[in-house]
Structures are given as structure tokens and as C-alpha cells.
PDB file of C-alpha atoms in Angstrom:
ATOM      1  CA  UNK F1096     106.880 130.906 235.559  1.00 50.00           C
ATOM      2  CA  UNK F1097     108.427 127.591 234.508  1.00 64.00           C
ATOM      3  CA  UNK F1098     110.978 127.812 231.689  1.00 76.00           C
ATOM      4  CA  UNK F1099     109.740 125.910 228.609  1.00 87.00           C
ATOM      5  CA  UNK F1100     111.390 122.534 228.015  1.00 93.00           C
ATOM      6  CA  UNK F1101     112.996 121.522 224.735  1.00 95.00           C
ATOM      7  CA  UNK F1102     113.066 117.894 223.588  1.00 95.00           C
ATOM      8  CA  UNK F1103     116.606 117.078 222.465  1.00 95.00           C
ATOM      9  CA  UNK F1104     115.830 113.440 221.710  1.00 96.00           C
ATOM     10  CA  UNK F1105     113.071 110.999 222.693  1.00 97.00           C
ATOM     11  CA  UNK F1106     112.932 110.870 226.484  1.00 98.00           C
ATOM     12  CA  UNK F1107     115.525 113.622 226.961  1.00 98.00           C
ATOM     13  CA  UNK F1108     114.525 117.243 227.558  1.00 97.00           C
ATOM     14  CA  UNK F1109     116.363 120.377 228.647  1.00 98.00           C
ATOM     15  CA  UNK F1110     115.332 123.806 229.882  1.00 96.00           C
ATOM     16  CA  UNK F1111     117.249 126.998 230.472  1.00 93.00           C
ATOM     17  CA  UNK F1112     120.295 126.225 228.314  1.00 95.00           C
ATOM     18  CA  UNK F1113     121.369 125.027 224.878  1.00 93.00           C
ATOM     19  CA  UNK F1114     123.553 121.904 224.674  1.00 95.00           C
ATOM     20  CA  UNK F1115     126.232 120.830 224.358  1.00 96.00           C
ATOM     21  CA  UNK F1116     127.989 121.595 227.632  1.00 97.00           C
ATOM     22  CA  UNK F1117     131.523 120.550 228.496  1.00 97.00           C
ATOM     23  CA  UNK F1118     131.649 117.864 231.187  1.00 98.00           C
ATOM     24  CA  UNK F1119     135.113 119.092 232.110  1.00 97.00           C
ATOM     25  CA  UNK F1120     133.608 122.457 233.168  1.00 98.00           C
ATOM     26  CA  UNK F1121     132.078 120.650 236.154  1.00 98.00           C
ATOM     27  CA  UNK F1122     134.077 119.441 239.147  1.00 98.00           C
ATOM     28  CA  UNK F1123     131.571 117.638 241.399  1.00 99.00           C
ATOM     29  CA  UNK F1124     128.535 115.452 240.707  1.00 99.00           C
ATOM     30  CA  UNK F1125     126.062 114.540 243.465  1.00 98.00           C
ATOM     31  CA  UNK F1126     123.731 111.578 243.124  1.00 98.00           C
ATOM     32  CA  UNK F1127     120.659 110.522 245.023  1.00 98.00           C
ATOM     33  CA  UNK F1128     120.720 106.751 245.525  1.00 98.00           C
ATOM     34  CA  UNK F1129     117.285 105.093 245.679  1.00 98.00           C
ATOM     35  CA  UNK F1130     115.581 105.054 242.261  1.00 98.00           C
ATOM     36  CA  UNK F1131     118.435 107.153 240.852  1.00 98.00           C
ATOM     37  CA  UNK F1132     121.731 105.283 241.081  1.00 98.00           C
ATOM     38  CA  UNK F1133     119.915 102.060 241.996  1.00 98.00           C
ATOM     39  CA  UNK F1134     116.676 100.452 240.866  1.00 98.00           C
ATOM     40  CA  UNK F1135     114.794 100.196 244.173  1.00 98.00           C
ATOM     41  CA  UNK F1136     113.572 102.187 247.154  1.00 97.00           C
ATOM     42  CA  UNK F1137     115.472 100.256 249.813  1.00 97.00           C
ATOM     43  CA  UNK F1138     113.115 101.092 252.675  1.00 97.00           C
ATOM     44  CA  UNK F1139     110.183  99.599 250.744  1.00 97.00           C
ATOM     45  CA  UNK F1140     112.054  96.372 250.002  1.00 97.00           C
ATOM     46  CA  UNK F1141     113.269  96.024 253.594  1.00 97.00           C
ATOM     47  CA  UNK F1142     109.669  96.419 254.778  1.00 97.00           C
ATOM     48  CA  UNK F1143     108.663  93.515 252.563  1.00 95.00           C
ATOM     49  CA  UNK F1144     110.585  91.228 254.928  1.00 89.00           C
ATOM     50  CA  UNK F1145     108.082  91.964 257.706  1.00 91.00           C
ATOM     51  CA  UNK F1146     104.987  92.124 255.501  1.00 96.00           C
ATOM     52  CA  UNK F1147     104.711  95.917 255.571  1.00 96.00           C
ATOM     53  CA  UNK F1148     105.810  96.869 252.061  1.00 97.00           C
ATOM     54  CA  UNK F1149     102.468  98.284 250.904  1.00 97.00           C
ATOM     55  CA  UNK F1150     102.167 100.533 253.953  1.00 95.00           C
ATOM     56  CA  UNK F1151     105.746 101.784 253.720  1.00 97.00           C
ATOM     57  CA  UNK F1152     105.696 102.177 249.932  1.00 96.00           C
ATOM     58  CA  UNK F1153     102.593 104.372 250.117  1.00 95.00           C
ATOM     59  CA  UNK F1154     104.407 106.771 252.462  1.00 95.00           C
ATOM     60  CA  UNK F1155     107.532 106.699 250.265  1.00 95.00           C
ATOM     61  CA  UNK F1156     105.554 107.508 247.129  1.00 95.00           C
ATOM     62  CA  UNK F1157     103.766 110.432 248.785  1.00 94.00           C
ATOM     63  CA  UNK F1158     107.068 111.800 250.110  1.00 94.00           C
ATOM     64  CA  UNK F1159     108.825 111.498 246.752  1.00 94.00           C
ATOM     65  CA  UNK F1160     105.951 113.231 244.966  1.00 93.00           C
ATOM     66  CA  UNK F1161     106.144 116.082 247.456  1.00 94.00           C
ATOM     67  CA  UNK F1162     102.705 115.353 248.916  1.00 94.00           C
ATOM     68  CA  UNK F1163     104.283 114.807 252.350  1.00 91.00           C
ATOM     69  CA  UNK F1164     106.429 117.843 253.019  1.00 89.00           C
ATOM     70  CA  UNK F1165     108.034 116.673 256.288  1.00 94.00           C
ATOM     71  CA  UNK F1166     110.515 114.111 254.978  1.00 95.00           C
ATOM     72  CA  UNK F1167     112.037 113.514 258.409  1.00 96.00           C
ATOM     73  CA  UNK F1168     108.693 112.581 259.922  1.00 95.00           C
ATOM     74  CA  UNK F1169     107.840 110.367 256.953  1.00 95.00           C
ATOM     75  CA  UNK F1170     111.150 108.524 257.229  1.00 97.00           C
ATOM     76  CA  UNK F1171     110.838 108.034 260.984  1.00 96.00           C
ATOM     77  CA  UNK F1172     107.374 106.553 260.410  1.00 96.00           C
ATOM     78  CA  UNK F1173     108.713 104.177 257.786  1.00 97.00           C
ATOM     79  CA  UNK F1174     111.771 103.159 259.780  1.00 97.00           C
ATOM     80  CA  UNK F1175     109.579 102.429 262.824  1.00 96.00           C
ATOM     81  CA  UNK F1176     107.757  99.863 260.679  1.00 96.00           C
ATOM     82  CA  UNK F1177     111.056  98.061 260.025  1.00 97.00           C
ATOM     83  CA  UNK F1178     111.420  96.964 263.637  1.00 96.00           C
ATOM     84  CA  UNK F1179     112.299  93.263 263.767  1.00 96.00           C
ATOM     85  CA  UNK F1180     113.921  93.087 260.326  1.00 97.00           C
ATOM     86  CA  UNK F1181     117.122  91.041 260.591  1.00 96.00           C
ATOM     87  CA  UNK F1182     120.506  91.689 259.053  1.00 96.00           C
ATOM     88  CA  UNK F1183     119.957  88.527 257.002  1.00 96.00           C
ATOM     89  CA  UNK F1184     116.809  90.144 255.587  1.00 97.00           C
ATOM     90  CA  UNK F1185     118.849  93.229 254.690  1.00 97.00           C
ATOM     91  CA  UNK F1186     121.463  91.108 252.986  1.00 97.00           C
ATOM     92  CA  UNK F1187     118.805  89.385 250.885  1.00 97.00           C
ATOM     93  CA  UNK F1188     117.490  92.747 249.717  1.00 97.00           C
ATOM     94  CA  UNK F1189     120.993  93.705 248.642  1.00 98.00           C
ATOM     95  CA  UNK F1190     121.773  90.424 246.885  1.00 97.00           C
ATOM     96  CA  UNK F1191     118.402  89.638 245.338  1.00 97.00           C
ATOM     97  CA  UNK F1192     116.804  93.023 244.586  1.00 97.00           C
ATOM     98  CA  UNK F1193     119.323  95.857 244.421  1.00 98.00           C
ATOM     99  CA  UNK F1194     120.819  96.593 241.018  1.00 98.00           C
ATOM    100  CA  UNK F1195     122.618  99.614 239.639  1.00 98.00           C
ATOM    101  CA  UNK F1196     120.457 101.536 237.220  1.00 98.00           C
ATOM    102  CA  UNK F1197     121.519 101.396 233.560  1.00 98.00           C
ATOM    103  CA  UNK F1198     124.306 103.813 232.721  1.00 98.00           C
ATOM    104  CA  UNK F1199     125.342 104.410 236.343  1.00 98.00           C
ATOM    105  CA  UNK F1200     128.812 102.929 236.002  1.00 98.00           C
ATOM    106  CA  UNK F1201     129.342 104.573 232.619  1.00 98.00           C
ATOM    107  CA  UNK F1202     128.376 108.041 233.858  1.00 98.00           C
ATOM    108  CA  UNK F1203     130.477 107.816 237.016  1.00 98.00           C
ATOM    109  CA  UNK F1204     133.443 106.597 234.979  1.00 98.00           C
ATOM    110  CA  UNK F1205     133.078 109.476 232.493  1.00 98.00           C
ATOM    111  CA  UNK F1206     132.923 112.006 235.329  1.00 98.00           C
ATOM    112  CA  UNK F1207     136.001 110.599 237.023  1.00 98.00           C
ATOM    113  CA  UNK F1208     137.872 110.519 233.716  1.00 98.00           C
ATOM    114  CA  UNK F1209     137.621 114.324 233.458  1.00 98.00           C
ATOM    115  CA  UNK F1210     138.694 114.707 237.100  1.00 98.00           C
ATOM    116  CA  UNK F1211     135.324 115.224 238.767  1.00 98.00           C
ATOM    117  CA  UNK F1212     134.633 114.136 242.331  1.00 98.00           C
ATOM    118  CA  UNK F1213     131.543 112.019 243.014  1.00 98.00           C
ATOM    119  CA  UNK F1214     129.177 112.405 245.980  1.00 98.00           C
ATOM    120  CA  UNK F1215     126.383 110.025 246.980  1.00 98.00           C
ATOM    121  CA  UNK F1216     123.904 111.807 249.248  1.00 98.00           C
ATOM    122  CA  UNK F1217     120.920 109.711 250.231  1.00 98.00           C
ATOM    123  CA  UNK F1218     117.854 109.669 252.414  1.00 97.00           C
ATOM    124  CA  UNK F1219     118.429 105.911 252.399  1.00 97.00           C
ATOM    125  CA  UNK F1220     120.790 103.819 254.453  1.00 98.00           C
ATOM    126  CA  UNK F1221     124.529 103.299 254.807  1.00 98.00           C
ATOM    127  CA  UNK F1222     124.083  99.504 254.692  1.00 98.00           C
ATOM    128  CA  UNK F1223     123.437  99.907 250.963  1.00 98.00           C
ATOM    129  CA  UNK F1224     125.097 103.258 250.232  1.00 98.00           C
ATOM    130  CA  UNK F1225     128.553 102.116 251.334  1.00 98.00           C
ATOM    131  CA  UNK F1226     128.333  99.092 249.046  1.00 98.00           C
ATOM    132  CA  UNK F1227     127.248 101.230 246.117  1.00 98.00           C
ATOM    133  CA  UNK F1228     130.161 103.551 246.930  1.00 98.00           C
ATOM    134  CA  UNK F1229     132.623 100.682 246.820  1.00 98.00           C
ATOM    135  CA  UNK F1230     131.172  99.262 243.597  1.00 98.00           C
ATOM    136  CA  UNK F1231     131.308 102.565 241.702  1.00 98.00           C
ATOM    137  CA  UNK F1232     134.375 104.138 243.304  1.00 98.00           C
ATOM    138  CA  UNK F1233     132.400 107.059 244.742  1.00 98.00           C
ATOM    139  CA  UNK F1234     134.419 109.596 246.733  1.00 98.00           C
ATOM    140  CA  UNK F1235     131.972 110.803 249.407  1.00 98.00           C
ATOM    141  CA  UNK F1236     128.799 109.397 251.013  1.00 98.00           C
ATOM    142  CA  UNK F1237     126.191 110.797 253.353  1.00 98.00           C
ATOM    143  CA  UNK F1238     123.279 108.550 254.340  1.00 98.00           C
ATOM    144  CA  UNK F1239     121.276 107.420 257.361  1.00 98.00           C
ATOM    145  CA  UNK F1240     122.274 104.644 259.772  1.00 98.00           C
ATOM    146  CA  UNK F1241     119.677 102.095 260.886  1.00 98.00           C
ATOM    147  CA  UNK F1242     119.989 101.208 264.563  1.00 98.00           C
ATOM    148  CA  UNK F1243     120.615  97.501 265.209  1.00 97.00           C
ATOM    149  CA  UNK F1244     119.666  95.915 268.522  1.00 96.00           C
ATOM    150  CA  UNK F1245     122.055  94.243 270.917  1.00 90.00           C
ATOM    151  CA  UNK F1246     121.122  91.806 273.667  1.00 82.00           C
ATOM    152  CA  UNK F1247     118.129  89.454 273.227  1.00 84.00           C
ATOM    153  CA  UNK F1248     117.201  90.894 269.821  1.00 87.00           C
ATOM    154  CA  UNK F1249     120.781  91.148 268.611  1.00 89.00           C
ATOM    155  CA  UNK F1250     120.985  91.685 264.850  1.00 91.00           C
ATOM    156  CA  UNK F1251     117.452  93.032 264.457  1.00 96.00           C
ATOM    157  CA  UNK F1252     116.500  96.578 263.503  1.00 97.00           C
ATOM    158  CA  UNK F1253     115.084  98.604 266.391  1.00 97.00           C
ATOM    159  CA  UNK F1254     112.945 100.853 264.208  1.00 97.00           C
ATOM    160  CA  UNK F1255     115.135 103.874 264.971  1.00 97.00           C
ATOM    161  CA  UNK F1256     117.958 105.779 263.282  1.00 98.00           C
ATOM    162  CA  UNK F1257     121.396 106.499 264.742  1.00 97.00           C
ATOM    163  CA  UNK F1258     122.374 110.089 265.494  1.00 97.00           C
ATOM    164  CA  UNK F1259     125.458 111.174 263.539  1.00 97.00           C
ATOM    165  CA  UNK F1260     127.675 114.242 263.889  1.00 96.00           C
ATOM    166  CA  UNK F1261     125.556 116.141 261.345  1.00 97.00           C
ATOM    167  CA  UNK F1262     122.163 114.842 262.555  1.00 94.00           C
ATOM    168  CA  UNK F1263     120.051 111.708 262.292  1.00 91.00           C
ATOM    169  CA  UNK F1264     118.204 112.123 258.976  1.00 97.00           C
ATOM    170  CA  UNK F1265     119.546 113.169 255.602  1.00 98.00           C
ATOM    171  CA  UNK F1266     116.549 115.062 254.234  1.00 97.00           C
ATOM    172  CA  UNK F1267     116.347 117.596 251.420  1.00 97.00           C
ATOM    173  CA  UNK F1268     117.922 120.396 253.436  1.00 97.00           C
ATOM    174  CA  UNK F1269     120.787 118.139 254.523  1.00 98.00           C
ATOM    175  CA  UNK F1270     121.348 116.995 250.925  1.00 98.00           C
ATOM    176  CA  UNK F1271     121.733 120.620 249.868  1.00 98.00           C
ATOM    177  CA  UNK F1272     123.980 121.430 252.813  1.00 98.00           C
ATOM    178  CA  UNK F1273     126.163 118.387 252.110  1.00 98.00           C
ATOM    179  CA  UNK F1274     126.572 119.265 248.435  1.00 98.00           C
ATOM    180  CA  UNK F1275     127.632 122.813 249.307  1.00 98.00           C
ATOM    181  CA  UNK F1276     129.859 121.655 252.181  1.00 98.00           C
ATOM    182  CA  UNK F1277     131.745 119.125 250.056  1.00 98.00           C
ATOM    183  CA  UNK F1278     132.055 121.644 247.229  1.00 98.00           C
ATOM    184  CA  UNK F1279     133.425 124.276 249.619  1.00 98.00           C
ATOM    185  CA  UNK F1280     135.958 121.851 251.112  1.00 98.00           C
ATOM    186  CA  UNK F1281     137.194 121.090 247.593  1.00 98.00           C
ATOM    187  CA  UNK F1282     137.184 124.772 246.557  1.00 98.00           C
ATOM    188  CA  UNK F1283     134.449 124.088 243.996  1.00 98.00           C
ATOM    189  CA  UNK F1284     131.825 126.719 243.188  1.00 98.00           C
ATOM    190  CA  UNK F1285     128.137 125.697 243.170  1.00 98.00           C
ATOM    191  CA  UNK F1286     127.893 126.423 239.442  1.00 98.00           C
ATOM    192  CA  UNK F1287     130.575 123.755 238.896  1.00 98.00           C
ATOM    193  CA  UNK F1288     128.330 121.079 240.462  1.00 98.00           C
ATOM    194  CA  UNK F1289     125.812 118.675 238.934  1.00 99.00           C
ATOM    195  CA  UNK F1290     123.009 117.196 241.079  1.00 99.00           C
ATOM    196  CA  UNK F1291     120.892 114.225 239.989  1.00 98.00           C
ATOM    197  CA  UNK F1292     117.760 112.885 241.662  1.00 98.00           C
ATOM    198  CA  UNK F1293     114.194 111.704 241.235  1.00 98.00           C
ATOM    199  CA  UNK F1294     112.198 112.806 244.276  1.00 96.00           C
ATOM    200  CA  UNK F1295     111.010 115.987 245.944  1.00 95.00           C
ATOM    201  CA  UNK F1296     113.670 115.699 248.650  1.00 96.00           C
ATOM    202  CA  UNK F1297     116.316 116.073 245.906  1.00 98.00           C
ATOM    203  CA  UNK F1298     115.049 119.487 244.799  1.00 98.00           C
ATOM    204  CA  UNK F1299     117.009 121.543 247.367  1.00 98.00           C
ATOM    205  CA  UNK F1300     120.380 120.169 246.243  1.00 98.00           C
ATOM    206  CA  UNK F1301     119.340 120.282 242.598  1.00 98.00           C
ATOM    207  CA  UNK F1302     118.447 123.940 243.035  1.00 98.00           C
ATOM    208  CA  UNK F1303     121.891 124.698 244.487  1.00 98.00           C
ATOM    209  CA  UNK F1304     123.831 123.079 241.629  1.00 98.00           C
ATOM    210  CA  UNK F1305     124.879 124.580 238.338  1.00 98.00           C
ATOM    211  CA  UNK F1306     123.165 121.741 236.469  1.00 98.00           C
ATOM    212  CA  UNK F1307     120.146 119.859 237.839  1.00 98.00           C
ATOM    213  CA  UNK F1308     119.194 116.498 236.349  1.00 98.00           C
ATOM    214  CA  UNK F1309     115.957 114.576 236.928  1.00 98.00           C
ATOM    215  CA  UNK F1310     116.182 110.843 236.306  1.00 98.00           C
ATOM    216  CA  UNK F1311     112.881 109.003 235.678  1.00 98.00           C
ATOM    217  CA  UNK F1312     111.602 111.487 238.215  1.00 98.00           C
ATOM    218  CA  UNK F1313     108.333 112.528 239.801  1.00 96.00           C
ATOM    219  CA  UNK F1314     106.414 115.231 237.886  1.00 95.00           C
ATOM    220  CA  UNK F1315     107.337 118.002 240.332  1.00 95.00           C
ATOM    221  CA  UNK F1316     111.024 117.208 239.886  1.00 97.00           C
ATOM    222  CA  UNK F1317     110.887 116.921 236.091  1.00 97.00           C
ATOM    223  CA  UNK F1318     109.214 120.324 235.895  1.00 95.00           C
ATOM    224  CA  UNK F1319     111.995 122.057 237.840  1.00 96.00           C
ATOM    225  CA  UNK F1320     115.104 120.281 236.520  1.00 98.00           C
ATOM    226  CA  UNK F1321     117.320 121.688 233.785  1.00 98.00           C
ATOM    227  CA  UNK F1322     117.646 118.181 232.311  1.00 98.00           C
ATOM    228  CA  UNK F1323     115.034 115.442 232.455  1.00 98.00           C
ATOM    229  CA  UNK F1324     115.952 111.891 231.479  1.00 98.00           C
ATOM    230  CA  UNK F1325     112.660 110.079 230.977  1.00 98.00           C
ATOM    231  CA  UNK F1326     113.863 106.995 229.106  1.00 98.00           C
ATOM    232  CA  UNK F1327     117.145 105.133 228.961  1.00 98.00           C
ATOM    233  CA  UNK F1328     120.000 105.176 231.428  1.00 98.00           C
ATOM    234  CA  UNK F1329     121.816 107.709 233.565  1.00 98.00           C
ATOM    235  CA  UNK F1330     124.526 108.009 230.938  1.00 98.00           C
ATOM    236  CA  UNK F1331     122.092 109.788 228.625  1.00 98.00           C
ATOM    237  CA  UNK F1332     123.360 112.919 230.346  1.00 98.00           C
ATOM    238  CA  UNK F1333     126.514 112.439 228.262  1.00 98.00           C
ATOM    239  CA  UNK F1334     124.472 113.077 225.112  1.00 97.00           C
ATOM    240  CA  UNK F1335     124.399 116.728 226.205  1.00 98.00           C
ATOM    241  CA  UNK F1336     128.151 116.930 226.762  1.00 96.00           C
ATOM    242  CA  UNK F1337     131.248 117.304 224.659  1.00 92.00           C
TER     243      UNK F1337
END
């Protein structure tokens, strides 16, 4: 049975605890990237460069709502549709479309001020995640690498992902594993972690953390999160802290 939610303020609800909490009681915060830390779903915007945004966005939406349960398969299907996208196209997405969501910098700064470490764990791509890391001063990143062709099609996406030491796709299970791995390496207990996301693939890591936060999230995610931010910026989490 779902725990009843309590409205603390317009667009801000909690379940399972009574605020305020102390931010300094937490030691690690993990963020999803697309539609959480940033304003876009990068894969959808990249697809726009080859006229396939509608097709890719439909798969993304179904995956984020939890209607497609195999995230890895859904991402491989979407990435395959990116074949032929150039690095110049990727750069335009970053420059022209990608923006930090409101309150992102403020929340990260507040967390770092009390000594917390910051993790970005994304089903998106390192091309964007590493830049977001550098902009916000994030400590750790795990994301997927898009394969880029050499030879005649040099500089174009192949429609495949690059295998990394941990695997090729950061799905929900990998997000959870990464959160717990980083926490363990830093001698941080799961209950000292915060996890923030918006889609169904964020639920595993949110379920492993001491505090789960849904940000402008899909219904399934809002219903399971301890905090749901439905209006305003990411820094509304600080309204629950002292």
C-alpha cells in the first residue's frame, strides 16, 4: 500500500517522514541527468538532427513512464536511429538546447557546502554528462558512450554504444549499483544518500537511498518517491532541510 502524501507547500509533497531534515546528515547525492539536472532528453534532441525526433521521443516517453520495461533494449533502439549524426550536430544540441534546470547549481552548491559528494548517474551520454560535471563541479559520473566512426564516416555516430569496464548501458540496475558502489567506496551508508530522478529507470537507485526525490517526474515515480517536486526548481528540496 502506498504511503499517503502530505502537501508541504504548493507543488511540494512528502511521504513517509516529517520535515525538516538536516542536509548535513546526508553524505552523497545522486542525480539523474536528462530532465532532472538538465532541461532536455538528449537522445531526443540528437535525433532531431536526422529527422527522427518523433520516433525516438515516443520510445523515450514510454521508457520513462515505465511502459517499456527493458530500458537497455529501448536505448539500443533509439541509439541505432542516431546513425549518421555528426559531432557538429551534437555540439549544436549542447549549445542551443541544453540548459541546467532551475535550482541545479544552487542545490549542488548547498550539498557541497555541508561536505556532501555529488554523483551524476545517467542513461544518457558522456558527451553531455562530462560537460554538466565540469559546469557544476560534480565529483563522479557514470553515463553511456556513443560510438563515433573512423574512416570514411569519421566524426559520425555509428548507432552503437561503446562497451565500458562496467558494461555498455547504464540502466536502472546499473544506476542503483553505481550509487551503492560509490557510497561503499566512500564509507557512506545507503541511508546517508539522496537520489533524485524523474523516470522509471531512476526508481532502483531511488529505492536504495535514504531519501528519494522525484523532480517533475512521471506518475509512477511521483507515487513512490519520499519527496515530489512538482513545481519550481531542484533547490526546492532545501525547503525541507535545516
